[in-house]
Amino acid sequence: MLAGLSYAAVTDGSASAAAHSVTGQAQISEGRAIFLQECSSCHGLFAQGTPGVAPGLIGVGAAAVDFQVSTGRMPAKEPVAEQPRKPVSLTPQQIHSLAAYISSLGGGPAIPTSADISQAGANPGLGQQLFVADCAQCHNFVGAGGALTFGKYAPPLTKSTPRQIFEAMLTGPEAMPVFNNTTITPQQKRDIIAYVTQTRAEPNPGGFSLGRVGPVSEGLVAFIGLLLFMVLAALWITAKHGKAHD
Amino acid sequence: MTDSTAGPQPGDNEPNGDLTSGLSAHAAAVGDEEPEQPRHRVIGTPPPAEARTLLKTPPPGAPGGPPVPRQRELPADPDDLVSAKRAERVVVACFLIATLAGLGFIASYLIFQVHSVTNVLHSNLALGSTMGLAFLALAVGAVIWVRRLMPWVERTEARKLLRSSPEDRAAFAETFEEGAEASQFTKRPMVRRTLIAATVPVALAPIVLLRDLGPLPGTSLDHTVWRKGMRLLNYGANTPIRPADFASPGGMVTVVPDGFQDDFNALAKAAVIIIKFPPNIIQFSAKPQPGRVVQNWTVDNIVAYSKICTHVGCPAALYEQTTHHILCPCHQSTFDAARGAQVIFGPATRALPQLPMTVDAQGFLIARHDFIEPVGPSFWERGPS
């Protein structure tokens, strides 16, 4: 999160984007060097992608690069069904250069600005309604994540920064659908982020959280667990001694 | 009387299998002594069962020798005394724990006063855990006692015939007939018949009340609230959608019929997801056809499917834009959104119904008409397939 905030200042607003254009070419060159070293073995020397291994990156935009690399998903260790979140391997400056290079290949959403993800005035109530309508089916009602098909899964949102959540909605990483800014407006995205982040702050009584969907799941697990225990206990109590029949 | 595990018993002379002969082996042994049985016994000498055996087959070692130990029906001690000692310690520990927990319950009741919600929570926790621990330790101790210290011997006790004696049966029949006659029940048929008539409505009443389970759904399951020209609202924000706004391939959003966004009964059937595809992915067809998308019902590669799973009606909306799979989280039914939402995995047997769409004069997505088939799970009147 600190990393996200620190380079957020660099990318803040269109004014700074114009400022970047002065040094833009150098940045793109640096980004291309990083790309060739870190990414090109899977995504191809020209970011055209490798069928069945890695998608092409032309047109995915800076936001997708920032999401994938700032969550540590990229560079990937190996091709798996779902890339896990892991420690970030590039500096914010390097991520930014890489994003500038991919962005220079054409199109795609930009990295959201600090204003884009500002939580001032966000409405977590509306955010919850939107989250329940379009996000909760995969990410669980409180963002605890859940399973998908063939080893894929919707990751938990417990560690995602507001910027990463915004970028994920904007770009639809991996199997996730895209929620562009005209379908879910930036304000609605901020509301959703507010809901996700405020839900994390809800008190957790500890132990296994079981998706944090409330006492129903906990009660069900306790009921089934105790039932199993009692069945096993009953079996043991009534089981015959081995040697008593001698 | 019979003991399959402890071996033949010395005093057991009763004929096995004669159910009417006695209440139990013990009663028979006491009350039915044989003539040669010695009448006089001194305290400390072997009991009758032992004595009879002694008389029939005197043990080697002679009369006047040390008394032969009594043959027991139940062993006095467990086979393994070392293991039994361990078990005893465990049982004692359990009972001590139960004692302490029981005292803890009383102490908790006295210590935790209940004058606020938090205090009630603490009190409940302390009372519940101490009482639960006391019962659990008591039960565990008792079970270990039974299993590890007490003998495991199967014993069978014969029962007498359940049927009454012929005299008793005849007497009962006589009493019954006398009573029936004296009550006039047999002599006054009108009383009897009206009594029977009076009980019939009372018995029928509960059956009539079953009507409250209805009314039958009729044709209400066959259609949803979607109508021609009804706008698709982006659920949550409840705003209409233009195809141009929903233009990013891989997009998916839940939509509801305009005017019913707060009607959960309607939404239980009418909830829909719309999916935006890249070009040349959808397999189109001109007419409804399994494994195909009706082209006329789509707008700019946007397809609308019922969100209600055809298996048991869960909201199936786990859409994977990479594989175009729609997964239902309840039982893992998986539908291929690019090929008419046909089932490719799981217990569902029918594709998700496609909602016919077009755009209105303002360019917003609207329904052409309702689904052409019932949405959601099977029901009796729906018929096969």
mmCIF file of N, CA, C and O in Angstrom, chain B residues 24-84:
data_model
loop_
_atom_site.group_PDB
_atom_site.id
_atom_site.type_symbol
_atom_site.label_atom_id
_atom_site.label_comp_id
_atom_site.label_asym_id
_atom_site.label_seq_id
_atom_site.Cartn_x
_atom_site.Cartn_y
_atom_site.Cartn_z
ATOM 1 N N SER B 24 -36.925 -66.252 36.076
ATOM 2 C CA SER B 24 -35.501 -66.091 35.810
ATOM 3 C C SER B 24 -34.749 -67.249 36.405
ATOM 4 O O SER B 24 -35.273 -68.013 37.217
ATOM 5 N N ALA B 25 -33.506 -67.365 36.003
ATOM 6 C CA ALA B 25 -32.675 -68.442 36.526
ATOM 7 C C ALA B 25 -32.530 -68.303 38.033
ATOM 8 O O ALA B 25 -32.551 -69.283 38.764
ATOM 9 N N HIS B 26 -32.425 -67.059 38.457
ATOM 10 C CA HIS B 26 -32.200 -66.848 39.878
ATOM 11 C C HIS B 26 -33.410 -67.327 40.683
ATOM 12 O O HIS B 26 -33.283 -68.091 41.642
ATOM 13 N N ALA B 27 -34.579 -66.906 40.260
ATOM 14 C CA ALA B 27 -35.789 -67.296 40.972
ATOM 15 C C ALA B 27 -35.935 -68.811 40.970
ATOM 16 O O ALA B 27 -36.298 -69.415 41.994
ATOM 17 N N ALA B 28 -35.641 -69.417 39.868
ATOM 18 C CA ALA B 28 -35.784 -70.864 39.777
ATOM 19 C C ALA B 28 -34.806 -71.550 40.714
ATOM 20 O O ALA B 28 -35.156 -72.488 41.436
ATOM 21 N N ALA B 29 -33.576 -71.054 40.761
ATOM 22 C CA ALA B 29 -32.567 -71.701 41.595
ATOM 23 C C ALA B 29 -32.947 -71.605 43.065
ATOM 24 O O ALA B 29 -32.718 -72.520 43.842
ATOM 25 N N VAL B 30 -33.543 -70.499 43.431
ATOM 26 C CA VAL B 30 -33.877 -70.327 44.848
ATOM 27 C C VAL B 30 -35.110 -71.148 45.214
ATOM 28 O O VAL B 30 -35.159 -71.831 46.234
ATOM 29 N N GLY B 31 -36.109 -71.124 44.366
ATOM 30 C CA GLY B 31 -37.398 -71.683 44.752
ATOM 31 C C GLY B 31 -37.581 -73.144 44.385
ATOM 32 O O GLY B 31 -38.576 -73.755 44.772
ATOM 33 N N ASP B 32 -36.700 -73.710 43.649
ATOM 34 C CA ASP B 32 -36.937 -75.050 43.134
ATOM 35 C C ASP B 32 -35.755 -75.950 43.511
ATOM 36 O O ASP B 32 -35.059 -76.471 42.662
ATOM 37 N N GLU B 33 -35.554 -76.108 44.774
ATOM 38 C CA GLU B 33 -34.370 -76.846 45.207
ATOM 39 C C GLU B 33 -34.581 -78.348 45.040
ATOM 40 O O GLU B 33 -35.688 -78.885 45.188
ATOM 41 N N GLU B 34 -33.529 -79.010 44.732
ATOM 42 C CA GLU B 34 -33.599 -80.446 44.502
ATOM 43 C C GLU B 34 -33.560 -81.192 45.839
ATOM 44 O O GLU B 34 -33.078 -80.669 46.841
ATOM 45 N N PRO B 35 -34.028 -82.434 45.844
ATOM 46 C CA PRO B 35 -34.142 -83.158 47.123
ATOM 47 C C PRO B 35 -32.801 -83.382 47.817
ATOM 48 O O PRO B 35 -32.724 -83.299 49.035
ATOM 49 N N GLU B 36 -31.752 -83.623 47.009
ATOM 50 C CA GLU B 36 -30.485 -83.961 47.662
ATOM 51 C C GLU B 36 -29.748 -82.733 48.168
ATOM 52 O O GLU B 36 -28.687 -82.823 48.736
ATOM 53 N N GLN B 37 -30.311 -81.547 47.901
ATOM 54 C CA GLN B 37 -29.664 -80.308 48.331
ATOM 55 C C GLN B 37 -29.627 -80.246 49.857
ATOM 56 O O GLN B 37 -30.649 -80.457 50.518
ATOM 57 N N PRO B 38 -28.496 -79.992 50.455
ATOM 58 C CA PRO B 38 -28.449 -79.860 51.912
ATOM 59 C C PRO B 38 -29.329 -78.703 52.378
ATOM 60 O O PRO B 38 -29.342 -77.644 51.742
ATOM 61 N N ARG B 39 -30.042 -78.955 53.458
ATOM 62 C CA ARG B 39 -30.983 -77.970 53.942
ATOM 63 C C ARG B 39 -30.318 -76.906 54.805
ATOM 64 O O ARG B 39 -30.758 -75.776 54.835
ATOM 65 N N HIS B 40 -29.315 -77.309 55.512
ATOM 66 C CA HIS B 40 -28.739 -76.392 56.497
ATOM 67 C C HIS B 40 -27.426 -75.830 55.991
ATOM 68 O O HIS B 40 -26.562 -76.566 55.535
ATOM 69 N N ARG B 41 -27.339 -74.546 56.090
ATOM 70 C CA ARG B 41 -26.137 -73.890 55.603
ATOM 71 C C ARG B 41 -25.584 -72.999 56.677
ATOM 72 O O ARG B 41 -26.326 -72.354 57.416
ATOM 73 N N VAL B 42 -24.311 -72.922 56.766
ATOM 74 C CA VAL B 42 -23.668 -72.022 57.713
ATOM 75 C C VAL B 42 -23.101 -70.849 56.913
ATOM 76 O O VAL B 42 -22.625 -71.015 55.793
ATOM 77 N N ILE B 43 -23.201 -69.724 57.507
ATOM 78 C CA ILE B 43 -22.667 -68.538 56.818
ATOM 79 C C ILE B 43 -21.190 -68.765 56.524
ATOM 80 O O ILE B 43 -20.414 -69.184 57.387
ATOM 81 N N GLY B 44 -20.822 -68.499 55.303
ATOM 82 C CA GLY B 44 -19.427 -68.662 54.918
ATOM 83 C C GLY B 44 -19.195 -69.891 54.088
ATOM 84 O O GLY B 44 -18.187 -69.990 53.403
ATOM 85 N N THR B 45 -20.105 -70.844 54.100
ATOM 86 C CA THR B 45 -19.934 -72.025 53.274
ATOM 87 C C THR B 45 -20.391 -71.716 51.865
ATOM 88 O O THR B 45 -21.077 -70.714 51.630
ATOM 89 N N PRO B 46 -20.023 -72.527 50.911
ATOM 90 C CA PRO B 46 -20.375 -72.226 49.520
ATOM 91 C C PRO B 46 -21.885 -72.157 49.328
ATOM 92 O O PRO B 46 -22.634 -72.857 50.013
ATOM 93 N N PRO B 47 -22.335 -71.348 48.441
ATOM 94 C CA PRO B 47 -23.772 -71.214 48.159
ATOM 95 C C PRO B 47 -24.303 -72.458 47.472
ATOM 96 O O PRO B 47 -23.527 -73.313 47.043
ATOM 97 N N PRO B 48 -25.616 -72.540 47.329
ATOM 98 C CA PRO B 48 -26.246 -73.749 46.807
ATOM 99 C C PRO B 48 -25.672 -74.183 45.462
ATOM 100 O O PRO B 48 -25.395 -75.367 45.274
ATOM 101 N N ALA B 49 -25.462 -73.268 44.587
ATOM 102 C CA ALA B 49 -24.975 -73.652 43.255
ATOM 103 C C ALA B 49 -23.656 -74.395 43.377
ATOM 104 O O ALA B 49 -23.438 -75.433 42.767
ATOM 105 N N GLU B 50 -22.801 -73.848 44.199
ATOM 106 C CA GLU B 50 -21.503 -74.469 44.397
ATOM 107 C C GLU B 50 -21.674 -75.835 45.066
ATOM 108 O O GLU B 50 -21.032 -76.813 44.702
ATOM 109 N N ALA B 51 -22.576 -75.843 46.034
ATOM 110 C CA ALA B 51 -22.742 -77.056 46.822
ATOM 111 C C ALA B 51 -23.215 -78.220 45.959
ATOM 112 O O ALA B 51 -22.752 -79.343 46.097
ATOM 113 N N ARG B 52 -24.147 -77.966 45.074
ATOM 114 C CA ARG B 52 -24.647 -79.035 44.220
ATOM 115 C C ARG B 52 -23.524 -79.618 43.386
ATOM 116 O O ARG B 52 -23.400 -80.808 43.210
ATOM 117 N N THR B 53 -22.714 -78.738 42.872
ATOM 118 C CA THR B 53 -21.593 -79.217 42.075
ATOM 119 C C THR B 53 -20.659 -80.072 42.931
ATOM 120 O O THR B 53 -20.187 -81.117 42.522
ATOM 121 N N LEU B 54 -20.464 -79.573 44.130
ATOM 122 C CA LEU B 54 -19.591 -80.327 45.026
ATOM 123 C C LEU B 54 -20.115 -81.738 45.249
ATOM 124 O O LEU B 54 -19.372 -82.709 45.230
ATOM 125 N N LEU B 55 -21.438 -81.855 45.440
ATOM 126 C CA LEU B 55 -22.001 -83.169 45.745
ATOM 127 C C LEU B 55 -21.899 -84.102 44.555
ATOM 128 O O LEU B 55 -21.614 -85.275 44.704
ATOM 129 N N LYS B 56 -22.154 -83.555 43.349
ATOM 130 C CA LYS B 56 -22.149 -84.428 42.182
ATOM 131 C C LYS B 56 -20.733 -84.865 41.818
ATOM 132 O O LYS B 56 -20.462 -86.022 41.578
ATOM 133 N N THR B 57 -19.838 -83.905 41.748
ATOM 134 C CA THR B 57 -18.462 -84.246 41.374
ATOM 135 C C THR B 57 -17.523 -83.637 42.408
ATOM 136 O O THR B 57 -17.130 -82.475 42.281
ATOM 137 N N PRO B 58 -17.182 -84.369 43.398
ATOM 138 C CA PRO B 58 -16.288 -83.830 44.418
ATOM 139 C C PRO B 58 -14.939 -83.534 43.813
ATOM 140 O O PRO B 58 -14.426 -84.324 43.008
ATOM 141 N N PRO B 59 -14.363 -82.420 44.146
ATOM 142 C CA PRO B 59 -13.073 -82.068 43.558
ATOM 143 C C PRO B 59 -11.972 -82.954 44.121
ATOM 144 O O PRO B 59 -12.090 -83.429 45.254
ATOM 145 N N PRO B 60 -10.926 -83.135 43.378
ATOM 146 C CA PRO B 60 -9.772 -83.855 43.916
ATOM 147 C C PRO B 60 -9.184 -83.051 45.073
ATOM 148 O O PRO B 60 -9.095 -81.832 44.992
ATOM 149 N N GLY B 61 -8.769 -83.726 46.107
ATOM 150 C CA GLY B 61 -8.288 -82.974 47.252
ATOM 151 C C GLY B 61 -9.166 -83.206 48.446
ATOM 152 O O GLY B 61 -8.814 -82.817 49.551
ATOM 153 N N ALA B 62 -10.316 -83.807 48.209
ATOM 154 C CA ALA B 62 -11.010 -84.405 49.338
ATOM 155 C C ALA B 62 -11.981 -83.514 50.081
ATOM 156 O O ALA B 62 -11.876 -82.292 50.011
ATOM 157 N N PRO B 63 -12.913 -84.147 50.771
ATOM 158 C CA PRO B 63 -13.800 -83.402 51.659
ATOM 159 C C PRO B 63 -13.002 -82.835 52.833
ATOM 160 O O PRO B 63 -12.031 -83.456 53.273
ATOM 161 N N GLY B 64 -13.401 -81.702 53.271
ATOM 162 C CA GLY B 64 -12.677 -81.076 54.361
ATOM 163 C C GLY B 64 -11.539 -80.209 53.897
ATOM 164 O O GLY B 64 -10.941 -79.488 54.695
ATOM 165 N N GLY B 65 -11.274 -80.224 52.613
ATOM 166 C CA GLY B 65 -10.193 -79.390 52.072
ATOM 167 C C GLY B 65 -10.638 -77.941 51.970
ATOM 168 O O GLY B 65 -11.741 -77.576 52.384
ATOM 169 N N PRO B 66 -9.783 -77.124 51.439
ATOM 170 C CA PRO B 66 -10.143 -75.703 51.280
ATOM 171 C C PRO B 66 -11.332 -75.558 50.334
ATOM 172 O O PRO B 66 -11.434 -76.303 49.355
ATOM 173 N N PRO B 67 -12.234 -74.645 50.606
ATOM 174 C CA PRO B 67 -13.423 -74.483 49.756
ATOM 175 C C PRO B 67 -13.020 -74.056 48.344
ATOM 176 O O PRO B 67 -12.147 -73.202 48.167
ATOM 177 N N VAL B 68 -13.673 -74.672 47.384
ATOM 178 C CA VAL B 68 -13.414 -74.290 45.990
ATOM 179 C C VAL B 68 -13.991 -72.902 45.760
ATOM 180 O O VAL B 68 -15.118 -72.625 46.174
ATOM 181 N N PRO B 69 -13.239 -71.985 45.143
ATOM 182 C CA PRO B 69 -13.784 -70.630 44.915
ATOM 183 C C PRO B 69 -15.080 -70.690 44.112
ATOM 184 O O PRO B 69 -15.232 -71.515 43.213
ATOM 185 N N ARG B 70 -15.959 -69.797 44.463
ATOM 186 C CA ARG B 70 -17.259 -69.757 43.809
ATOM 187 C C ARG B 70 -17.095 -69.376 42.346
ATOM 188 O O ARG B 70 -16.317 -68.484 42.001
ATOM 189 N N GLN B 71 -17.821 -70.064 41.481
ATOM 190 C CA GLN B 71 -17.805 -69.699 40.060
ATOM 191 C C GLN B 71 -18.684 -68.473 39.872
ATOM 192 O O GLN B 71 -19.868 -68.486 40.177
ATOM 193 N N ARG B 72 -18.112 -67.419 39.374
ATOM 194 C CA ARG B 72 -18.853 -66.161 39.264
ATOM 195 C C ARG B 72 -19.480 -66.036 37.886
ATOM 196 O O ARG B 72 -18.956 -66.545 36.904
ATOM 197 N N GLU B 73 -20.583 -65.329 37.855
ATOM 198 C CA GLU B 73 -21.156 -64.991 36.550
ATOM 199 C C GLU B 73 -20.419 -63.815 35.922
ATOM 200 O O GLU B 73 -20.346 -63.688 34.710
ATOM 201 N N LEU B 74 -19.920 -62.911 36.748
ATOM 202 C CA LEU B 74 -19.170 -61.758 36.250
ATOM 203 C C LEU B 74 -17.793 -61.794 36.866
ATOM 204 O O LEU B 74 -17.652 -62.094 38.060
ATOM 205 N N PRO B 75 -16.773 -61.509 36.106
ATOM 206 C CA PRO B 75 -15.429 -61.510 36.674
ATOM 207 C C PRO B 75 -15.285 -60.392 37.706
ATOM 208 O O PRO B 75 -15.841 -59.302 37.538
ATOM 209 N N ALA B 76 -14.520 -60.696 38.780
ATOM 210 C CA ALA B 76 -14.361 -59.699 39.838
ATOM 211 C C ALA B 76 -13.417 -58.585 39.416
ATOM 212 O O ALA B 76 -13.572 -57.440 39.834
ATOM 213 N N ASP B 77 -12.449 -58.907 38.583
ATOM 214 C CA ASP B 77 -11.444 -57.912 38.205
ATOM 215 C C ASP B 77 -11.225 -57.926 36.699
ATOM 216 O O ASP B 77 -11.433 -58.958 36.054
ATOM 217 N N PRO B 78 -10.809 -56.830 36.157
ATOM 218 C CA PRO B 78 -10.456 -56.822 34.732
ATOM 219 C C PRO B 78 -9.269 -57.738 34.472
ATOM 220 O O PRO B 78 -8.526 -58.084 35.396
ATOM 221 N N ASP B 79 -9.102 -58.114 33.227
ATOM 222 C CA ASP B 79 -7.998 -59.002 32.869
ATOM 223 C C ASP B 79 -6.654 -58.350 33.135
ATOM 224 O O ASP B 79 -5.743 -58.960 33.660
ATOM 225 N N ASP B 80 -6.560 -57.093 32.749
ATOM 226 C CA ASP B 80 -5.273 -56.404 32.811
ATOM 227 C C ASP B 80 -5.313 -55.381 33.942
ATOM 228 O O ASP B 80 -5.889 -54.305 33.802
ATOM 229 N N LEU B 81 -4.730 -55.730 35.068
ATOM 230 C CA LEU B 81 -4.837 -54.855 36.229
ATOM 231 C C LEU B 81 -4.020 -53.579 36.060
ATOM 232 O O LEU B 81 -4.382 -52.528 36.576
ATOM 233 N N VAL B 82 -2.918 -53.676 35.304
ATOM 234 C CA VAL B 82 -2.090 -52.478 35.095
ATOM 235 C C VAL B 82 -2.866 -51.448 34.283
ATOM 236 O O VAL B 82 -2.949 -50.266 34.628
ATOM 237 N N SER B 83 -3.469 -51.950 33.196
ATOM 238 C CA SER B 83 -4.267 -51.048 32.355
ATOM 239 C C SER B 83 -5.463 -50.505 33.135
ATOM 240 O O SER B 83 -5.836 -49.336 32.996
ATOM 241 N N ALA B 84 -6.025 -51.351 34.001
ATOM 242 C CA ALA B 84 -7.175 -50.905 34.786
ATOM 243 C C ALA B 84 -6.771 -49.800 35.753
ATOM 244 O O ALA B 84 -7.531 -48.861 35.991
#
